[in-house]
Amino acid sequence: MKNFITSAIFALLLSGCSISNKIKIDRDATAIKYAATITAEELKDHLSILASDAYEGRETGMPGQKKAAAYIENYYKRIHVPGGMKDGTYKQEFPLIVENPKNIDVSILKYAEGEADKPQKIELQYLKDYYYFGGFNDTTLRDVEMVFVGYGIDEQSFNSYKTDVKGKAVIILEGAPNFLAVKGITKDWDNWRLKLKTAQEKGAVAAFTIKKEFNESIEMIRYFVENPRMQLHNKGQKKYDRIPNCYFPDSLIETLLSKSISELQTLGLNEESINTTLRVNMKSYFIDSSMKAENILGFIEGTDLKEEIVVLSAHYDHIGFDNGEICNGADDDGSGTVAVLEIAQAFMKAKQEGNGPRRSILFLNVSGEEKGLLGSQYYTENPIYPLKNTITDLNVDMIGRIDENHENDQYVYLIGADRISTDLHLISEACNNEYAKLELDYTYNKKSDPNRFYYRSDHYNFAKNNIPVIFYFSGVHEDYHKPTDDVEKIMFPKMVQISRLIFHTAWELANRSQKPAID
């Protein structure tokens, strides 16, 4: 037994050695030469332009995004990187459907007792008197009666619907009474979706929820209630089956119903309605299907393995404005964008000097990432080069700062490298050991990661197609999605190190004889 255990341990050690030596790279002086062309000065030059106020936050479909697309395309032309489209051009255009929560007009007619023919018309202002949340439909309500239905609960032992609401708009209190459990109610009536669904099943045509801490709520979800949402046009207009859902502040409801919130809550607890004195008019015109955005593709053809493609991707769009202030997105994802530009320059210089890659390299600068990974989704659904020939995607998103988990800048988070191909993970580690010697932090690579970063950048659309990926990331910081994400805060020496690591990894992938095996 002792000899058996010793032999088994020795075999395991040998097995471990064979795995660790499975991927071996030799230090490449030629690669080091071209990696050295990636400099802090040039990264800063690019970023100072793309993340300037002149680009207005590069929001997808907006003039700033178009301007950034032109900058990237012109840079590729200047350094002689050919266009990645089949006709040699650079733009892969994709159509969008835009859903804008601001495109809604709401007014309330308040009737005083005995003056049914002389209502007071109250025009509501978006984000001051109400906001819209949930699925979008183009909707028109004309002079629709509004009914207060307390907490909007429909149970055998507790029923807020004492009044017929068919064809009417309901006013609902947020939350649920604490004593519901005592009544044997098990449904989660704190859930707005359940309340909305119930109102719809009762025949209501719209819902207006009384929102506690209205302004605080807006600040938490401002991006979603202030900015357009988008989807790819070729998916068809998304049909929502929910009724319109708006939120009112306490103060407005007290004005409209002439009762305090505590009085309304008492009515709600007693399952009582009140006689309506209100009618609502709503006109929403959320949908615009005329907008387009662009991916910008640069392409360096390989030599003897040119049918196989290595993709380097980064999104160049950002969120535009926040409360009237430009969000320049220097880190998100200006940093990844300019890294790809510099890596493209390094590969092109190698090509011009007779050291071009064996495999082809696609530099994929996508837009629409902030709207739901739309540009990379469009590319992978409409690939210019067959996905079966794409051996990996190296995606760069936010590599210019440090987060609160690190005291120095000598690290990078790697996400996804071992999800599809152990080979890719080992190649990545070998390149870092040989050239960069950064701390490779795999915290966010865990499948249990609550942040789910693996699903939140453009590499994921390649991973969905079983293409090995690496997502290079430096973490979230206090300026994420804020007007303060500016060039002055970028750590360019750190960016150089990470960009050179990505270059070396791409160089190795483009030139080694075997592509990474799929596990």
Short mmCIF file of C-alpha atoms in Angstrom, two decimals:
data_model
loop_
_atom_site.label_atom_id
_atom_site.label_comp_id
_atom_site.label_asym_id
_atom_site.label_seq_id
_atom_site.Cartn_x
_atom_site.Cartn_y
_atom_site.Cartn_z
CA MET A 1 0.00 0.00 0.00
CA LYS A 2 2.82 2.41 0.87
CA ASN A 3 4.56 1.78 -2.47
CA PHE A 4 1.24 2.21 -4.29
CA ILE A 5 0.61 5.60 -2.64
CA THR A 6 4.16 6.75 -3.41
CA SER A 7 3.80 5.72 -7.02
CA ALA A 8 0.43 7.44 -7.29
CA ILE A 9 1.79 10.69 -5.84
CA PHE A 10 4.76 10.55 -8.24
CA ALA A 11 2.39 9.98 -11.17
CA LEU A 12 0.28 12.95 -10.12
CA LEU A 13 3.37 15.13 -9.87
CA LEU A 14 4.42 14.07 -13.33
CA SER A 15 0.90 14.77 -14.58
CA GLY A 16 1.01 18.23 -13.02
CA CYS A 17 4.37 18.93 -14.64
CA SER A 18 3.09 17.83 -18.02
CA ILE A 19 0.05 20.13 -17.69
CA SER A 20 2.11 23.12 -16.59
CA ASN A 21 4.53 22.56 -19.48
CA LYS A 22 1.83 21.94 -22.04
CA ILE A 23 2.05 25.55 -23.19
CA LYS A 24 5.56 26.84 -23.65
CA ILE A 25 6.59 30.10 -25.23
CA ASP A 26 10.04 31.32 -26.10
CA ARG A 27 11.02 34.90 -25.44
CA ASP A 28 10.65 36.70 -28.76
CA ALA A 29 12.93 39.68 -29.34
CA THR A 30 10.93 40.67 -32.42
CA ALA A 31 7.71 40.83 -30.42
CA ILE A 32 9.45 42.89 -27.73
CA LYS A 33 10.61 45.35 -30.40
CA TYR A 34 7.08 46.04 -31.64
CA ALA A 35 5.51 45.99 -28.17
CA ALA A 36 7.85 48.88 -27.34
CA THR A 37 6.03 51.05 -29.89
CA ILE A 38 3.06 51.13 -27.49
CA THR A 39 3.84 54.23 -25.43
CA ALA A 40 2.16 56.29 -22.74
CA GLU A 41 2.55 59.42 -24.85
CA GLU A 42 0.65 58.00 -27.82
CA LEU A 43 -2.05 56.45 -25.63
CA LYS A 44 -2.56 59.82 -23.98
CA ASP A 45 -2.65 61.64 -27.31
CA HIS A 46 -5.46 59.42 -28.56
CA LEU A 47 -7.41 59.47 -25.32
CA SER A 48 -7.14 63.24 -24.89
CA ILE A 49 -9.06 63.54 -28.14
CA LEU A 50 -11.61 60.74 -27.84
CA ALA A 51 -12.44 61.54 -24.21
CA SER A 52 -12.67 65.30 -24.71
CA ASP A 53 -15.86 67.33 -24.39
CA ALA A 54 -15.93 67.72 -28.17
CA TYR A 55 -17.04 64.07 -28.43
CA GLU A 56 -20.01 64.63 -26.10
CA GLY A 57 -19.67 61.33 -24.27
CA ARG A 58 -19.79 59.20 -27.46
CA GLU A 59 -23.36 58.00 -26.87
CA THR A 60 -24.46 55.38 -29.40
CA GLY A 61 -26.17 56.89 -32.42
CA MET A 62 -25.39 60.44 -31.33
CA PRO A 63 -23.03 62.91 -33.08
CA GLY A 64 -20.21 62.24 -30.60
CA GLN A 65 -20.22 58.51 -31.41
CA LYS A 66 -20.15 59.31 -35.13
CA LYS A 67 -17.20 61.63 -34.55
CA ALA A 68 -15.34 58.94 -32.60
CA ALA A 69 -16.04 56.41 -35.38
CA ALA A 70 -14.53 58.82 -37.90
CA TYR A 71 -11.46 59.34 -35.71
CA ILE A 72 -10.83 55.59 -35.41
CA GLU A 73 -11.37 55.01 -39.13
CA ASN A 74 -9.07 57.88 -40.10
CA TYR A 75 -6.38 56.62 -37.75
CA TYR A 76 -6.44 53.18 -39.35
CA LYS A 77 -6.15 54.82 -42.76
CA ARG A 78 -3.25 56.96 -41.58
CA ILE A 79 -1.24 53.97 -40.33
CA HIS A 80 -2.29 51.90 -43.39
CA VAL A 81 -4.34 49.28 -41.55
CA PRO A 82 -6.80 48.07 -44.21
CA GLY A 83 -10.54 48.17 -43.65
CA GLY A 84 -12.07 44.99 -42.27
CA MET A 85 -15.18 44.91 -44.44
CA LYS A 86 -15.13 42.66 -47.47
CA ASP A 87 -14.99 45.67 -49.81
CA GLY A 88 -12.05 47.13 -47.92
CA THR A 89 -14.05 49.78 -46.08
CA TYR A 90 -14.16 50.19 -42.31
CA LYS A 91 -17.78 50.71 -41.20
CA GLN A 92 -20.15 47.92 -40.28
CA GLU A 93 -23.38 49.85 -39.91
CA PHE A 94 -26.27 48.48 -37.89
CA PRO A 95 -29.81 49.84 -37.53
CA LEU A 96 -31.37 50.48 -34.13
CA ILE A 97 -34.74 50.75 -32.53
CA VAL A 98 -34.60 53.46 -29.87
CA GLU A 99 -36.91 53.55 -26.86
CA ASN A 100 -36.76 56.92 -25.13
CA PRO A 101 -38.53 57.29 -21.75
CA LYS A 102 -38.55 61.08 -22.14
CA ASN A 103 -40.88 60.89 -25.13
CA ILE A 104 -44.07 61.04 -23.10
CA ASP A 105 -46.55 63.77 -22.23
CA VAL A 106 -48.80 63.41 -19.18
CA SER A 107 -51.45 65.78 -17.89
CA ILE A 108 -54.10 65.41 -15.19
CA LEU A 109 -57.58 66.95 -15.13
CA LYS A 110 -58.67 67.63 -11.53
CA TYR A 111 -62.36 68.25 -10.97
CA ALA A 112 -63.52 70.30 -8.01
CA GLU A 113 -66.84 69.35 -6.43
CA GLY A 114 -69.71 70.91 -8.32
CA GLU A 115 -67.50 72.07 -11.21
CA ALA A 116 -67.56 69.10 -13.54
CA ASP A 117 -67.30 71.33 -16.58
CA LYS A 118 -64.31 73.36 -15.35
CA PRO A 119 -61.46 71.00 -14.52
CA GLN A 120 -58.03 72.23 -13.49
CA LYS A 121 -55.44 70.99 -16.01
CA ILE A 122 -52.11 70.05 -14.45
CA GLU A 123 -49.23 69.52 -16.87
CA LEU A 124 -46.64 67.15 -15.41
CA GLN A 125 -42.89 67.49 -15.91
CA TYR A 126 -40.80 64.39 -16.48
CA LEU A 127 -38.44 63.54 -13.57
CA LYS A 128 -40.01 66.31 -11.48
CA ASP A 129 -43.60 65.10 -11.25
CA TYR A 130 -43.25 61.56 -12.60
CA TYR A 131 -41.00 59.06 -14.29
CA TYR A 132 -41.71 56.09 -16.51
CA PHE A 133 -40.25 52.64 -15.84
CA GLY A 134 -40.67 49.18 -17.29
CA GLY A 135 -41.46 48.00 -20.79
CA PHE A 136 -42.20 50.65 -23.40
CA ASN A 137 -45.26 50.83 -25.60
CA ASP A 138 -46.49 53.69 -27.72
CA THR A 139 -49.63 54.64 -25.78
CA THR A 140 -52.40 57.21 -25.98
CA LEU A 141 -54.85 57.77 -23.12
CA ARG A 142 -57.56 60.34 -23.62
CA ASP A 143 -59.53 61.63 -20.63
CA VAL A 144 -59.24 58.31 -18.75
CA GLU A 145 -60.68 58.08 -15.25
CA MET A 146 -58.16 57.52 -12.43
CA VAL A 147 -59.07 55.23 -9.51
CA PHE A 148 -57.23 54.88 -6.19
CA VAL A 149 -56.84 51.16 -5.35
CA GLY A 150 -54.78 51.32 -2.16
CA TYR A 151 -51.94 48.80 -2.16
CA GLY A 152 -53.14 47.10 -5.34
CA ILE A 153 -53.55 43.69 -3.68
CA ASP A 154 -55.95 41.04 -4.91
CA GLU A 155 -56.29 38.15 -2.48
CA GLN A 156 -59.25 36.37 -0.96
CA SER A 157 -58.38 37.68 2.51
CA PHE A 158 -57.30 41.17 1.41
CA ASN A 159 -58.71 42.95 -1.64
CA SER A 160 -57.83 46.47 -2.76
CA TYR A 161 -60.08 46.30 -5.77
CA LYS A 162 -63.49 47.28 -4.37
CA THR A 163 -64.09 49.40 -7.48
CA ASP A 164 -64.28 48.25 -11.08
CA VAL A 165 -61.12 49.44 -12.83
CA LYS A 166 -61.80 48.19 -16.34
CA GLY A 167 -60.76 50.84 -18.84
CA LYS A 168 -59.41 53.06 -16.06
CA ALA A 169 -55.98 54.10 -14.75
CA VAL A 170 -55.14 52.95 -11.23
CA ILE A 171 -53.26 54.84 -8.52
CA ILE A 172 -51.39 52.40 -6.29
CA LEU A 173 -49.51 52.80 -3.01
CA GLU A 174 -45.95 51.51 -3.05
CA GLY A 175 -45.06 48.57 -0.82
CA ALA A 176 -47.35 46.33 1.19
CA PRO A 177 -48.78 46.34 4.74
CA ASN A 178 -46.69 44.53 7.34
CA PHE A 179 -49.63 42.44 8.60
CA LEU A 180 -50.26 40.60 5.34
CA ALA A 181 -48.51 37.47 6.57
CA VAL A 182 -50.94 37.34 9.49
CA LYS A 183 -53.75 37.14 6.97
CA GLY A 184 -52.09 34.14 5.36
CA ILE A 185 -50.99 35.98 2.20
CA THR A 186 -47.86 34.51 0.64
CA LYS A 187 -47.50 36.46 -2.63
CA ASP A 188 -44.86 39.18 -2.71
CA TRP A 189 -47.08 42.26 -2.99
CA ASP A 190 -44.02 44.46 -2.56
CA ASN A 191 -43.15 43.47 -6.14
CA TRP A 192 -44.19 46.15 -8.65
CA ARG A 193 -44.42 43.62 -11.46
CA LEU A 194 -47.05 41.61 -9.55
CA LYS A 195 -49.05 44.77 -8.85
CA LEU A 196 -48.84 45.85 -12.47
CA LYS A 197 -49.86 42.42 -13.72
CA THR A 198 -52.80 42.33 -11.32
CA ALA A 199 -54.03 45.78 -12.38
CA GLN A 200 -53.78 44.71 -16.01
CA GLU A 201 -55.72 41.51 -15.34
CA LYS A 202 -58.42 43.63 -13.71
CA GLY A 203 -58.72 45.61 -16.92
CA ALA A 204 -56.74 48.74 -16.00
CA VAL A 205 -55.12 50.56 -18.92
CA ALA A 206 -52.33 52.27 -16.94
CA ALA A 207 -50.82 52.32 -13.45
CA PHE A 208 -49.46 55.23 -11.42
CA THR A 209 -47.56 54.19 -8.29
CA ILE A 210 -47.06 56.56 -5.36
CA LYS A 211 -43.30 56.46 -4.84
CA LYS A 212 -41.71 57.07 -1.48
CA GLU A 213 -38.33 58.86 -1.69
CA PHE A 214 -39.08 59.78 -5.29
CA ASN A 215 -35.95 61.88 -5.91
CA GLU A 216 -33.66 59.31 -4.29
CA SER A 217 -35.16 56.63 -6.49
CA ILE A 218 -34.46 58.69 -9.61
CA GLU A 219 -30.82 59.11 -8.62
CA MET A 220 -30.46 55.34 -8.23
CA ILE A 221 -31.85 54.56 -11.67
CA ARG A 222 -31.18 57.86 -13.45
CA TYR A 223 -29.36 56.26 -16.37
CA PHE A 224 -32.37 54.06 -17.13
CA VAL A 225 -35.03 56.76 -16.83
CA GLU A 226 -33.07 59.54 -18.50
CA ASN A 227 -31.35 57.83 -21.43
CA PRO A 228 -32.68 56.05 -24.51
CA ARG A 229 -32.67 52.29 -24.57
CA MET A 230 -31.85 50.50 -27.76
CA GLN A 231 -32.14 47.16 -29.45
CA LEU A 232 -31.05 45.86 -32.82
CA HIS A 233 -33.55 46.67 -35.52
CA ASN A 234 -33.16 43.29 -37.18
CA LYS A 235 -34.61 41.69 -34.04
CA GLY A 236 -37.89 43.40 -34.81
CA GLN A 237 -39.71 45.86 -32.60
CA LYS A 238 -40.01 44.36 -29.16
CA LYS A 239 -43.62 43.99 -28.08
CA TYR A 240 -44.33 44.57 -24.40
CA ASP A 241 -47.54 43.12 -23.02
CA ARG A 242 -47.58 45.28 -19.88
CA ILE A 243 -49.64 48.41 -19.38
CA PRO A 244 -47.82 51.77 -18.94
CA ASN A 245 -46.20 52.18 -15.53
CA CYS A 246 -45.47 55.64 -14.08
CA TYR A 247 -44.34 56.79 -10.64
CA PHE A 248 -45.61 59.88 -8.81
CA PRO A 249 -44.00 61.56 -5.77
CA ASP A 250 -45.93 61.78 -2.50
CA SER A 251 -46.29 65.55 -2.82
CA LEU A 252 -48.02 65.36 -6.20
CA ILE A 253 -50.53 62.74 -5.03
CA GLU A 254 -51.45 64.86 -2.01
CA THR A 255 -52.12 67.74 -4.40
CA LEU A 256 -54.15 65.60 -6.77
CA LEU A 257 -56.25 63.67 -4.23
CA SER A 258 -56.39 66.34 -1.49
CA LYS A 259 -55.44 63.74 1.11
CA SER A 260 -52.21 63.15 3.00
CA ILE A 261 -50.17 60.03 2.41
CA SER A 262 -51.02 58.75 5.89
CA GLU A 263 -54.73 59.16 5.10
CA LEU A 264 -54.29 57.26 1.84
CA GLN A 265 -52.36 54.53 3.64
CA THR A 266 -55.19 54.21 6.16
CA LEU A 267 -57.65 53.85 3.31
CA GLY A 268 -55.38 51.25 1.74
CA LEU A 269 -55.13 49.28 4.98
CA ASN A 270 -58.92 49.30 5.25
CA GLU A 271 -59.28 48.14 1.66
CA GLU A 272 -61.18 51.34 0.83
CA SER A 273 -61.24 53.25 -2.43
CA ILE A 274 -62.14 56.92 -2.84
CA ASN A 275 -64.37 58.66 -5.30
CA THR A 276 -62.22 59.77 -8.22
CA THR A 277 -61.90 63.42 -9.13
CA LEU A 278 -59.17 62.89 -11.70
CA ARG A 279 -58.80 62.02 -15.34
CA VAL A 280 -55.49 61.46 -17.15
CA ASN A 281 -54.23 62.18 -20.64
CA MET A 282 -51.07 60.46 -21.83
CA LYS A 283 -49.29 60.48 -25.15
CA SER A 284 -46.16 58.39 -25.50
CA TYR A 285 -44.10 58.10 -28.65
CA PHE A 286 -41.19 56.06 -27.42
CA ILE A 287 -40.11 54.28 -30.55
CA ASP A 288 -37.73 55.65 -33.17
CA SER A 289 -36.51 53.18 -35.79
CA SER A 290 -34.43 55.58 -37.90
CA MET A 291 -31.18 55.57 -35.91
CA LYS A 292 -28.00 53.76 -36.92
CA ALA A 293 -24.62 53.12 -35.33
CA GLU A 294 -21.32 51.71 -36.55
CA ASN A 295 -18.65 49.21 -35.69
CA ILE A 296 -15.24 50.17 -37.09
CA LEU A 297 -13.15 47.27 -38.39
CA GLY A 298 -9.44 47.24 -39.16
CA PHE A 299 -7.88 44.09 -40.57
CA ILE A 300 -4.35 42.77 -41.03
CA GLU A 301 -4.25 39.68 -43.19
CA GLY A 302 -2.07 36.82 -42.03
CA THR A 303 0.43 34.82 -44.04
CA ASP A 304 0.18 31.03 -44.07
CA LEU A 305 -2.72 30.74 -41.55
CA LYS A 306 -4.65 33.74 -42.81
CA GLU A 307 -8.07 32.05 -42.75
CA GLU A 308 -7.88 31.89 -38.96
CA ILE A 309 -8.73 35.11 -37.11
CA VAL A 310 -7.63 36.64 -33.82
CA VAL A 311 -10.04 39.39 -32.72
CA LEU A 312 -9.06 42.33 -30.52
CA SER A 313 -12.15 44.21 -29.39
CA ALA A 314 -13.09 47.28 -27.39
CA HIS A 315 -16.18 49.46 -27.31
CA TYR A 316 -15.70 53.11 -28.14
CA ASP A 317 -19.18 54.32 -27.14
CA HIS A 318 -20.06 55.72 -23.73
CA ILE A 319 -23.22 57.04 -22.03
CA GLY A 320 -23.28 60.61 -23.34
CA PHE A 321 -24.67 62.99 -20.71
CA ASP A 322 -25.70 62.65 -17.08
CA ASN A 323 -28.02 65.35 -15.77
CA GLY A 324 -26.72 67.75 -18.42
CA GLU A 325 -23.03 67.03 -17.80
CA ILE A 326 -20.82 65.30 -20.37
CA CYS A 327 -19.57 61.88 -19.34
CA ASN A 328 -16.30 61.57 -21.25
CA GLY A 329 -15.67 57.91 -20.44
CA ALA A 330 -11.89 58.15 -20.39
CA ASP A 331 -11.59 54.79 -18.67
CA ASP A 332 -14.91 53.33 -19.85
CA ASP A 333 -13.94 52.53 -22.49
CA GLY A 334 -11.64 55.16 -23.91
CA SER A 335 -8.79 53.24 -22.31
CA GLY A 336 -9.60 49.98 -24.10
CA THR A 337 -10.24 51.76 -27.38
CA VAL A 338 -6.88 53.51 -27.53
CA ALA A 339 -5.12 50.34 -26.39
CA VAL A 340 -6.52 48.56 -29.46
CA LEU A 341 -5.40 51.45 -31.68
CA GLU A 342 -1.85 51.24 -30.35
CA ILE A 343 -1.78 47.45 -30.66
CA ALA A 344 -2.97 47.81 -34.27
CA GLN A 345 -0.13 50.23 -34.94
CA ALA A 346 2.41 47.75 -33.49
CA PHE A 347 1.14 44.89 -35.64
CA MET A 348 1.01 47.08 -38.74
CA LYS A 349 4.59 48.21 -38.25
CA ALA A 350 5.62 44.56 -37.94
CA LYS A 351 3.73 43.75 -41.14
CA GLN A 352 5.37 46.62 -43.03
CA GLU A 353 8.80 45.40 -41.95
CA GLY A 354 8.19 41.84 -43.10
CA ASN A 355 7.17 40.42 -39.72
CA GLY A 356 3.44 40.17 -40.24
CA PRO A 357 1.37 37.67 -38.23
CA ARG A 358 0.69 34.16 -39.52
CA ARG A 359 -2.99 34.42 -38.60
CA SER A 360 -5.14 37.37 -39.54
CA ILE A 361 -6.04 39.96 -36.92
CA LEU A 362 -9.34 41.82 -36.75
CA PHE A 363 -9.38 45.05 -34.77
CA LEU A 364 -13.04 45.32 -33.81
CA ASN A 365 -14.07 48.70 -32.40
CA VAL A 366 -17.73 48.32 -31.45
CA SER A 367 -20.43 50.75 -30.38
CA GLY A 368 -23.66 50.06 -28.54
CA GLU A 369 -21.96 48.27 -25.65
CA GLU A 370 -23.55 50.60 -23.11
CA LYS A 371 -26.95 49.87 -24.66
CA GLY A 372 -26.66 46.11 -24.20
CA LEU A 373 -23.57 44.85 -26.11
CA LEU A 374 -25.37 45.70 -29.36
CA GLY A 375 -22.38 46.24 -31.66
CA SER A 376 -20.68 42.98 -30.77
CA GLN A 377 -24.04 41.21 -30.90
CA TYR A 378 -24.55 42.52 -34.42
CA TYR A 379 -21.05 41.47 -35.50
CA THR A 380 -21.40 37.93 -34.16
CA GLU A 381 -24.83 37.60 -35.78
CA ASN A 382 -23.53 39.10 -39.02
CA PRO A 383 -19.82 38.17 -39.00
CA ILE A 384 -17.57 39.49 -41.71
CA TYR A 385 -15.27 36.50 -41.14
CA PRO A 386 -16.71 33.09 -40.23
CA LEU A 387 -16.98 32.58 -36.50
CA LYS A 388 -15.77 29.01 -36.97
CA ASN A 389 -12.44 30.53 -38.10
CA THR A 390 -12.23 32.95 -35.14
CA ILE A 391 -9.83 31.38 -32.66
CA THR A 392 -10.21 33.90 -29.84
CA ASP A 393 -11.42 37.35 -28.81
CA LEU A 394 -9.22 39.50 -26.58
CA ASN A 395 -11.55 42.19 -25.24
CA VAL A 396 -10.31 45.34 -23.51
CA ASP A 397 -12.66 47.36 -21.32
CA MET A 398 -11.52 49.77 -18.57
CA ILE A 399 -7.78 49.29 -18.02
CA GLY A 400 -6.76 52.81 -17.00
CA ARG A 401 -7.46 53.00 -13.27
CA ILE A 402 -7.19 51.01 -10.04
CA ASP A 403 -10.03 49.91 -7.78
CA GLU A 404 -10.41 49.80 -4.02
CA ASN A 405 -9.19 46.19 -3.88
CA HIS A 406 -5.62 47.12 -4.88
CA GLU A 407 -3.03 49.45 -3.42
CA ASN A 408 -0.84 49.64 -6.53
CA ASP A 409 -1.37 49.44 -10.26
CA GLN A 410 0.60 46.27 -10.98
CA TYR A 411 -2.41 44.08 -11.71
CA VAL A 412 -5.13 43.32 -14.21
CA TYR A 413 -8.32 41.31 -13.82
CA LEU A 414 -8.61 38.46 -16.32
CA ILE A 415 -12.09 37.12 -16.95
CA GLY A 416 -13.10 34.18 -19.09
CA ALA A 417 -9.69 32.86 -20.13
CA ASP A 418 -10.31 29.33 -18.83
CA ARG A 419 -14.08 29.12 -19.41
CA ILE A 420 -13.82 27.62 -22.90
CA SER A 421 -10.13 26.83 -23.47
CA THR A 422 -7.56 25.82 -20.88
CA ASP A 423 -4.94 26.36 -23.59
CA LEU A 424 -5.85 30.04 -23.85
CA HIS A 425 -5.53 30.45 -20.10
CA LEU A 426 -2.09 28.81 -20.11
CA ILE A 427 -0.91 30.90 -23.10
CA SER A 428 -2.08 34.02 -21.29
CA GLU A 429 -0.23 33.12 -18.11
CA ALA A 430 2.92 32.18 -20.00
CA CYS A 431 2.94 35.52 -21.84
CA ASN A 432 2.53 37.39 -18.58
CA ASN A 433 5.33 35.41 -16.92
CA GLU A 434 7.66 36.04 -19.85
CA TYR A 435 6.91 39.68 -20.63
CA ALA A 436 4.71 41.65 -18.22
CA LYS A 437 4.87 40.04 -14.78
CA LEU A 438 1.64 41.70 -13.67
CA GLU A 439 -0.55 40.28 -10.93
CA LEU A 440 -3.27 38.40 -12.78
CA ASP A 441 -6.33 38.73 -10.58
CA TYR A 442 -9.05 36.10 -11.24
CA THR A 443 -11.51 37.35 -8.61
CA TYR A 444 -14.17 38.23 -11.15
CA ASN A 445 -13.61 35.08 -13.17
CA LYS A 446 -15.40 32.98 -10.58
CA LYS A 447 -18.73 31.64 -11.77
CA SER A 448 -20.17 32.73 -8.42
CA ASP A 449 -19.10 36.37 -8.97
CA PRO A 450 -22.17 38.45 -8.05
CA ASN A 451 -21.04 41.26 -10.39
CA ARG A 452 -21.35 38.89 -13.39
CA PHE A 453 -18.68 40.82 -15.33
CA TYR A 454 -18.23 37.82 -17.60
CA TYR A 455 -21.61 38.66 -19.13
CA ARG A 456 -21.19 42.44 -19.20
CA SER A 457 -18.75 43.29 -21.97
CA ASP A 458 -18.38 42.52 -25.65
CA HIS A 459 -16.36 39.31 -25.33
CA TYR A 460 -19.53 37.59 -24.12
CA ASN A 461 -21.11 37.61 -27.58
CA PHE A 462 -18.09 35.62 -28.80
CA ALA A 463 -18.16 33.32 -25.77
CA LYS A 464 -21.83 32.56 -26.50
CA ASN A 465 -20.59 31.15 -29.80
CA ASN A 466 -18.04 28.93 -28.04
CA ILE A 467 -15.09 31.13 -29.03
CA PRO A 468 -12.37 31.38 -26.35
CA VAL A 469 -12.15 34.85 -24.82
CA ILE A 470 -10.15 36.96 -22.41
CA PHE A 471 -11.62 40.09 -20.88
CA TYR A 472 -8.94 42.54 -19.62
CA PHE A 473 -10.29 44.80 -16.88
CA SER A 474 -8.99 46.94 -14.00
CA GLY A 475 -12.18 47.14 -11.96
CA VAL A 476 -14.84 49.70 -11.12
CA HIS A 477 -13.97 52.98 -9.43
CA GLU A 478 -15.82 55.98 -7.99
CA ASP A 479 -15.99 57.73 -11.39
CA TYR A 480 -17.69 54.85 -13.21
CA HIS A 481 -20.46 56.23 -15.46
CA LYS A 482 -19.99 59.71 -14.02
CA PRO A 483 -18.93 63.05 -15.53
CA THR A 484 -15.68 62.73 -13.56
CA ASP A 485 -14.27 59.82 -15.62
CA ASP A 486 -11.67 62.07 -17.24
CA VAL A 487 -8.25 61.74 -18.86
CA GLU A 488 -6.51 63.43 -15.94
CA LYS A 489 -7.22 60.40 -13.76
CA ILE A 490 -5.89 57.78 -16.17
CA MET A 491 -2.75 55.89 -15.15
CA PHE A 492 -0.94 55.69 -18.48
CA PRO A 493 2.10 53.66 -17.34
CA LYS A 494 -0.36 50.98 -16.16
CA MET A 495 -2.14 51.14 -19.51
CA VAL A 496 1.16 50.61 -21.32
CA GLN A 497 1.91 47.47 -19.31
CA ILE A 498 -1.51 45.95 -19.89
CA SER A 499 -1.57 46.94 -23.57
CA ARG A 500 1.83 45.34 -24.13
CA LEU A 501 0.65 42.18 -22.34
CA ILE A 502 -2.36 42.04 -24.68
CA PHE A 503 -0.08 42.62 -27.67
CA HIS A 504 2.25 39.79 -26.62
CA THR A 505 -0.72 37.47 -26.06
CA ALA A 506 -2.17 38.36 -29.47
CA TRP A 507 1.27 37.94 -31.09
CA GLU A 508 1.64 34.49 -29.57
CA LEU A 509 -1.88 33.47 -30.62
CA ALA A 510 -1.36 34.80 -34.13
CA ASN A 511 1.97 33.06 -34.69
CA ARG A 512 2.04 29.77 -32.79
CA SER A 513 1.41 26.64 -34.84
CA GLN A 514 -1.50 25.33 -32.77
CA LYS A 515 -4.56 27.41 -32.02
CA PRO A 516 -6.04 27.13 -28.51
CA ALA A 517 -7.98 23.91 -28.16
CA ILE A 518 -11.60 24.00 -27.05
CA ASP A 519 -12.06 22.05 -23.82
#
